[in-house]
């Protein structure tokens, strides 16, 4: 069934299809429609779930953690300040190895107040142990939320699905909504061990002494490493069931490319146009969209980028004092490769400023012109 | 209620200090609740008392949760149990005064306002004991703590949590005291029969924090009530007050002198505290009296 | 996985990924934190120490509370053959000692004892404790002391032959204490229990007269308790006149059912129990009675309650007056000349000495004058090697005289002249005689058998008869009022005995005290603190923060402390309402 949906509603539809049993959320622009739509669905009974209208994102995450600990599929959605407020609890969710799914609509951090697209909010939660997927369009929103449950419940780790404010959240696109039955056939039922159970009473998340803490962290890292394959497997099996395939990264024209443009989220869309146009002009350029940010699919990325001349990364985010976070991650990933390319890291589009095809082309051409980047963090689109 | 020690839902070997009141609160609460109970514990002494991984000193499931989240986490457990058809399982949030009066107040307020069907017990040892006796908003006026040295003891009175919960119109609020275990278990039992948020505030002596010798734990707690420092009462629907234990109206100095944390008090300061206590007690009596004017809200 | 063993993860692989408990904390033996430890330790209730007869007061009060009246009765009978007598005539020093007295008012121990005794039907038999030893003991005198010795010795398996000068046994219980305080029927029934044990009471046998001392030497041991019966004379003019009589003699005649003609006005001289009993008896016989005593009301030695009753019944008191001479008409007394006294300095007893006020003489008309200023012992019949001092046989704590095999007790040997002391002394002697007959030494067991620091001897301690839950009662430590945790008790009114209406006390000897009802008994039994004796109230159990106190079992009495886990906080000991626990060093 095709429907014209805004990105936020696509997320809500996925939650319904995944038969989520507990939702706790707190409104924040630009996430509100997810919550509103889910309220409607719960209200009408088409989604049989408990919806806790909690008093903060912090409590939203706390109650999702609790509900998940008690063995049900749980969901929340937030953005920017809301996500930041959850910070401590993000660690709890992953440390407790809970298969939670959260949508984060990427929005700039205050101050000053800015409700527009910017990935700095979720990227600053990079080290909380959550899986992070950055998606490009509304279809991918729906498909990825479904896959997020598939992945989370396989690796016992929480998954954050991130997409850009307004460019996706509030933009209507045609979305193919899978049949409920087909989703049920594909997504295994939520059956978990190690949950709060009065018949087998256990204590969870208690005090851990130094003699085993490190081993437990090692296992968490292991789970992340294994998750890369699970993300791919999820994409493949999803493709079999629904005819749309996904992976950790997506590449366009990369095989023979000398320069590879790297993007994520909605920035990928203008980049596609630019790459297409430059190819037509004969430039050996390719495009790599990074969909999975945590765990970082190092092997997949290095395989594409090794031996290339230049890699141009566009970051709609910043780690102050260093630069674009995707660029930095790629640098780190490929550093030991003897055929590592030169990496140009561009920061642009912060706080919702448009990333137009012209801007993308500007960036590519500037990188093409220069042998090496003048500095780690290159800025594009600043007022002159 | 004669129960074998081996049938109790708390086991020996736990990590509480000698004479810990908070431990007794848990014991009495679980005697009433029984094993069909999930306990939610935010950061507090009970994080430690429950034992380190891979052990537990309770024979009921525990969800340890972040310091400020008892109300929300209990709500989450409740929601998950309900949707699984386990409405009969009790959810007990068990938090310290810090986790209740201070950092967890918002989360508790949220749960109470939504009237989540949970029992929330605050074992109040009147400071952050887990982190080494720092003041909380439950610390009594002029008490010593490590952050309120006796040269500058805690200023201002203890926050009135029951009033806050009563203002939420929680269907059942009560104070209790480890010195009256029967009263405490009865209140927990009563709470089990009421739907919605039940809040029980229990005075829990802490020998190291109060600077008392462990054997005086109960005696000092008892004095708190008999000196009107910690009256024992219930509030139904945020409105109807009922005092459960008639105090002996002993002068506060008996209570204060029994504890090292009040050792620095001068006679004038004690008199000040006495006045405050008398005043609060009168207000409580008045509240109990207005009971007769209470009218049920129209349906 | 065993709850009691810590879990060890040897390699990284073993460590679980989830922070989830696998076992309880029971492996963690927190007992190691402890440096002092609690202990269950029953102590001596002050009432027990205070009872001169050595009753296990706390125990019978508790049994009464549980409505186990027969067990309560047996508990008393273990120590004392006379619960019904004591429940009526004892001056209850146990109640003076009772800790509850400092809280509100003492437990009505005495009335409880009476109730228990009266409640249990007379056909309940007292058992012998030991088989026939083949030994024979002679007892001289069948007052409370002699009968108590006989009773215990019989229970211990010895043959006992009691020689009694009078025609019936009981001593002062029968011939001194009047019927309205102690009905003869009650006395007879309790004496019957003693006879049922095989004791022979040989009446009308006065040693020194009817039979000689030497005849007693055939016995393996002898116990003498012939009381103090020789009434003292005032030593005034005309004391031998007709109409002047000794108090005890008067009471005895009345008790024997003999007619005594008093006339309309009786004067009683003296202030002891004999004086009061004589006055109240005279009043019941229809005479107007005045008691003259040479000190004031404060110094009167008679039991206060008796004095009050006498006054209520209409006996007049003329205090601070001393007799000068009997006024006579021929050899018949017509009155008595008295003289005023005033109180001077205290004498060695601490009471203020009466000083005659010269010239204050006055005369009082009287048809009968009863002299009741005290009774002395008559030790004539004893062989000279038995040492005496101030009219009393010298004995040790167990009644042993200076002659081996001869023991003495009661009024003739001890300073305290009352029934409970007589019973206590009789029991002590029974213990000593039993030990003597078995060739052992009482000095070895004196600590074990003494109740508390200075109480009476306990027969049950002596025979170690099982009081399963109070085994370690051998501690000497007596519980004081300060040892009681008053938080556990609330003021509660003491039960009050009903008494015969004053209007019904004339011309008859109906019992004045009517005892307590069962409800009243229950009320008072519940008032008992049970000083120093565990009642299994569960206080220690419930407060233990470490769940280290466990009930012994469904049927068994008491608790076990699990020292694997007890951290030694001391709350149980501090909170025990009745000081039945203590802390001791590791
Ligand atoms: C009038 C009166 C009232 C009293 N009221 C109380 C009271 O209310 N409460 C209380 O506790 N105490 C009371 N007492 C004191 C108490 O009765 C005595 O202390 C107690 O009876 C002493 O007991 P006993 O066995 O030593 O001597 P007794 O009771 O005097 O018995 C001695 C017995 O020995 C016999 N006897 C004497 N000489 C010989 C002999 N040579 N051969 C054989 N038998 C002999 C006597 O006949 C007598 O039966 C009272 C005393 C009197 C006199
Ligand atoms: C967010 C956060 N801040 C601070 C702490 C440190 N902390 C742990 S327990 C505690 C005090 C707990 O006090 P209270 O709730 O009164 O319980 P108690 O320890 O007295 O039993 C603090 C400050 C924490 N765990 N989490
Ligand atoms: S510090 Fe106080 S509250 Fe904490 S375990 Fe020790 S006694 Fe209990
Ligand atoms: S309260 Fe009971 S045990 Fe204590 S002294 Fe009195 S009668 Fe004896
Ligand atoms: S507290 Fe109660 S149960 Fe424990 S020792 Fe004392 S009397 Fe016995
Ligand atoms: Mg605290």
Coordinates of C-alpha atoms and ligand atoms in Angstrom, one line a residue, chain C residues 85-86 88-93 139-148 162-178 181 202 204-211 223-229 247-248 251-252 272-278 303 306 375 378 381 409-414 416-423 425, ligand 1:
Chain C
X85 CA -3.0 -20.4 101.5
X86 CA -0.4 -18.0 100.2
X88 CA -4.8 -15.5 100.8
X89 CA -2.5 -14.7 103.6
X90 CA 0.9 -13.9 102.1
X91 CA 2.0 -10.3 102.4
X92 CA 3.2 -10.5 98.8
X93 CA 6.7 -9.1 98.9
X139 CA 9.5 -33.5 111.1
X140 CA 8.5 -31.8 114.3
X141 CA 5.6 -29.3 114.0
X142 CA 3.1 -29.1 111.2
X143 CA 3.0 -25.4 110.6
X144 CA 3.8 -24.2 107.0
X145 CA 7.5 -24.8 107.5
X146 CA 7.2 -28.4 108.7
X147 CA 4.5 -29.3 106.1
X148 CA 6.6 -27.8 103.3
X162 CA 5.4 -35.5 111.1
X163 CA 4.9 -35.0 114.9
X164 CA 2.4 -32.4 115.8
X165 CA 1.5 -31.4 119.3
X166 CA -2.0 -30.1 118.4
X167 CA -5.0 -32.1 117.4
X168 CA -4.9 -31.0 113.9
X169 CA -2.1 -30.0 111.5
X170 CA -1.4 -26.5 110.2
X171 CA 0.1 -24.5 113.1
X172 CA -0.7 -20.8 112.9
X173 CA -2.5 -21.4 109.6
X174 CA -5.2 -23.3 111.5
X175 CA -5.1 -21.8 115.0
X176 CA -3.9 -18.3 114.4
X177 CA -5.1 -16.9 111.2
X178 CA -8.9 -16.6 111.4
X181 CA -8.9 -14.7 106.1
X202 CA 1.0 -37.8 113.7
X204 CA -1.3 -34.9 119.5
X205 CA 2.4 -35.8 119.7
X206 CA 4.3 -33.1 121.5
X207 CA 8.0 -33.7 121.4
X208 CA 9.4 -33.2 124.9
X209 CA 6.1 -34.3 126.4
X210 CA 4.2 -37.0 124.5
X211 CA 7.4 -38.4 122.9
X223 CA 13.6 -31.2 110.8
X224 CA 12.1 -29.1 113.6
X225 CA 9.7 -26.2 113.0
X226 CA 7.7 -25.7 116.1
X227 CA 7.1 -22.0 115.6
X228 CA 6.7 -19.3 118.2
X229 CA 3.6 -19.8 120.4
X247 CA -4.0 -13.1 121.6
X248 CA -2.9 -16.3 120.1
X251 CA -7.6 -17.0 118.4
X252 CA -6.9 -20.7 118.9
X272 CA 1.1 -6.9 115.4
X273 CA -0.8 -9.3 113.2
X274 CA -2.0 -11.2 116.2
X275 CA -3.4 -8.0 117.7
X276 CA -5.3 -7.1 114.5
X277 CA -6.6 -10.6 114.0
X278 CA -7.7 -10.8 117.6
X303 CA 0.2 -5.6 107.6
X306 CA -5.2 -5.6 107.7
X375 CA 5.1 -14.6 120.7
X378 CA 9.8 -22.6 123.2
X381 CA 12.7 -29.8 124.2
X409 CA 13.1 -23.6 110.0
X410 CA 10.1 -21.3 110.3
X411 CA 9.5 -18.9 113.1
X412 CA 11.8 -20.8 115.5
X413 CA 14.8 -20.3 113.3
X414 CA 14.4 -17.3 111.1
X416 CA 11.0 -13.1 109.3
X417 CA 7.8 -14.4 110.8
X418 CA 5.5 -15.0 108.0
X419 CA 4.1 -17.9 106.0
X420 CA 6.1 -17.5 102.8
X421 CA 9.4 -17.4 104.7
X422 CA 8.3 -20.4 106.7
X423 CA 7.6 -22.2 103.4
X425 CA 12.8 -22.2 104.9
Ligands
LIG1 C1 -2.3 -14.6 114.6 C2 -1.2 -14.6 113.5 C3 -1.6 -14.2 112.2 C4 -0.6 -14.3 111.2 N1 -1.0 -13.9 110.0 C5 -0.1 -14.0 109.0 C6 -0.4 -13.7 107.7 O1 -1.5 -13.3 107.4 N2 0.5 -13.9 106.8 C7 1.7 -14.4 107.1 O2 2.5 -14.6 106.1 N3 2.1 -14.7 108.3 C8 1.2 -14.6 109.3 N4 1.6 -14.9 110.5 C9 2.9 -15.5 110.8 C10 2.9 -16.9 110.3 O3 1.8 -17.6 110.6 C11 4.1 -17.7 110.9 O4 5.3 -17.0 110.6 C12 4.1 -19.1 110.4 O5 3.0 -19.8 110.6 C13 5.3 -19.8 111.0 O6 5.3 -21.2 110.6 P1 6.0 -22.3 111.3 O7 5.8 -23.5 110.6 O8 7.3 -21.9 111.7 O9 5.3 -22.4 112.7 P2 3.8 -22.5 113.1 O10 2.8 -22.2 112.1 O11 3.7 -21.8 114.4 O12 3.7 -24.1 113.4 C14 4.3 -24.7 114.4 C15 3.6 -26.0 114.7 O13 4.4 -26.8 115.6 C16 3.6 -27.3 116.6 N5 4.5 -27.6 117.8 C17 5.0 -26.7 118.6 N6 5.8 -27.3 119.5 C18 5.7 -28.6 119.3 C19 6.4 -29.7 119.8 N7 7.1 -29.6 120.8 N8 6.1 -31.0 119.3 C20 5.3 -31.1 118.2 N9 4.7 -30.0 117.6 C21 4.9 -28.8 118.1 C22 2.6 -26.4 116.8 O14 1.4 -26.9 117.4 C23 2.3 -25.9 115.4 O15 1.4 -26.7 114.7 C24 0.7 -14.8 111.5 C25 1.0 -15.2 112.8 C26 0.1 -15.1 113.8 C27 0.4 -15.6 115.1

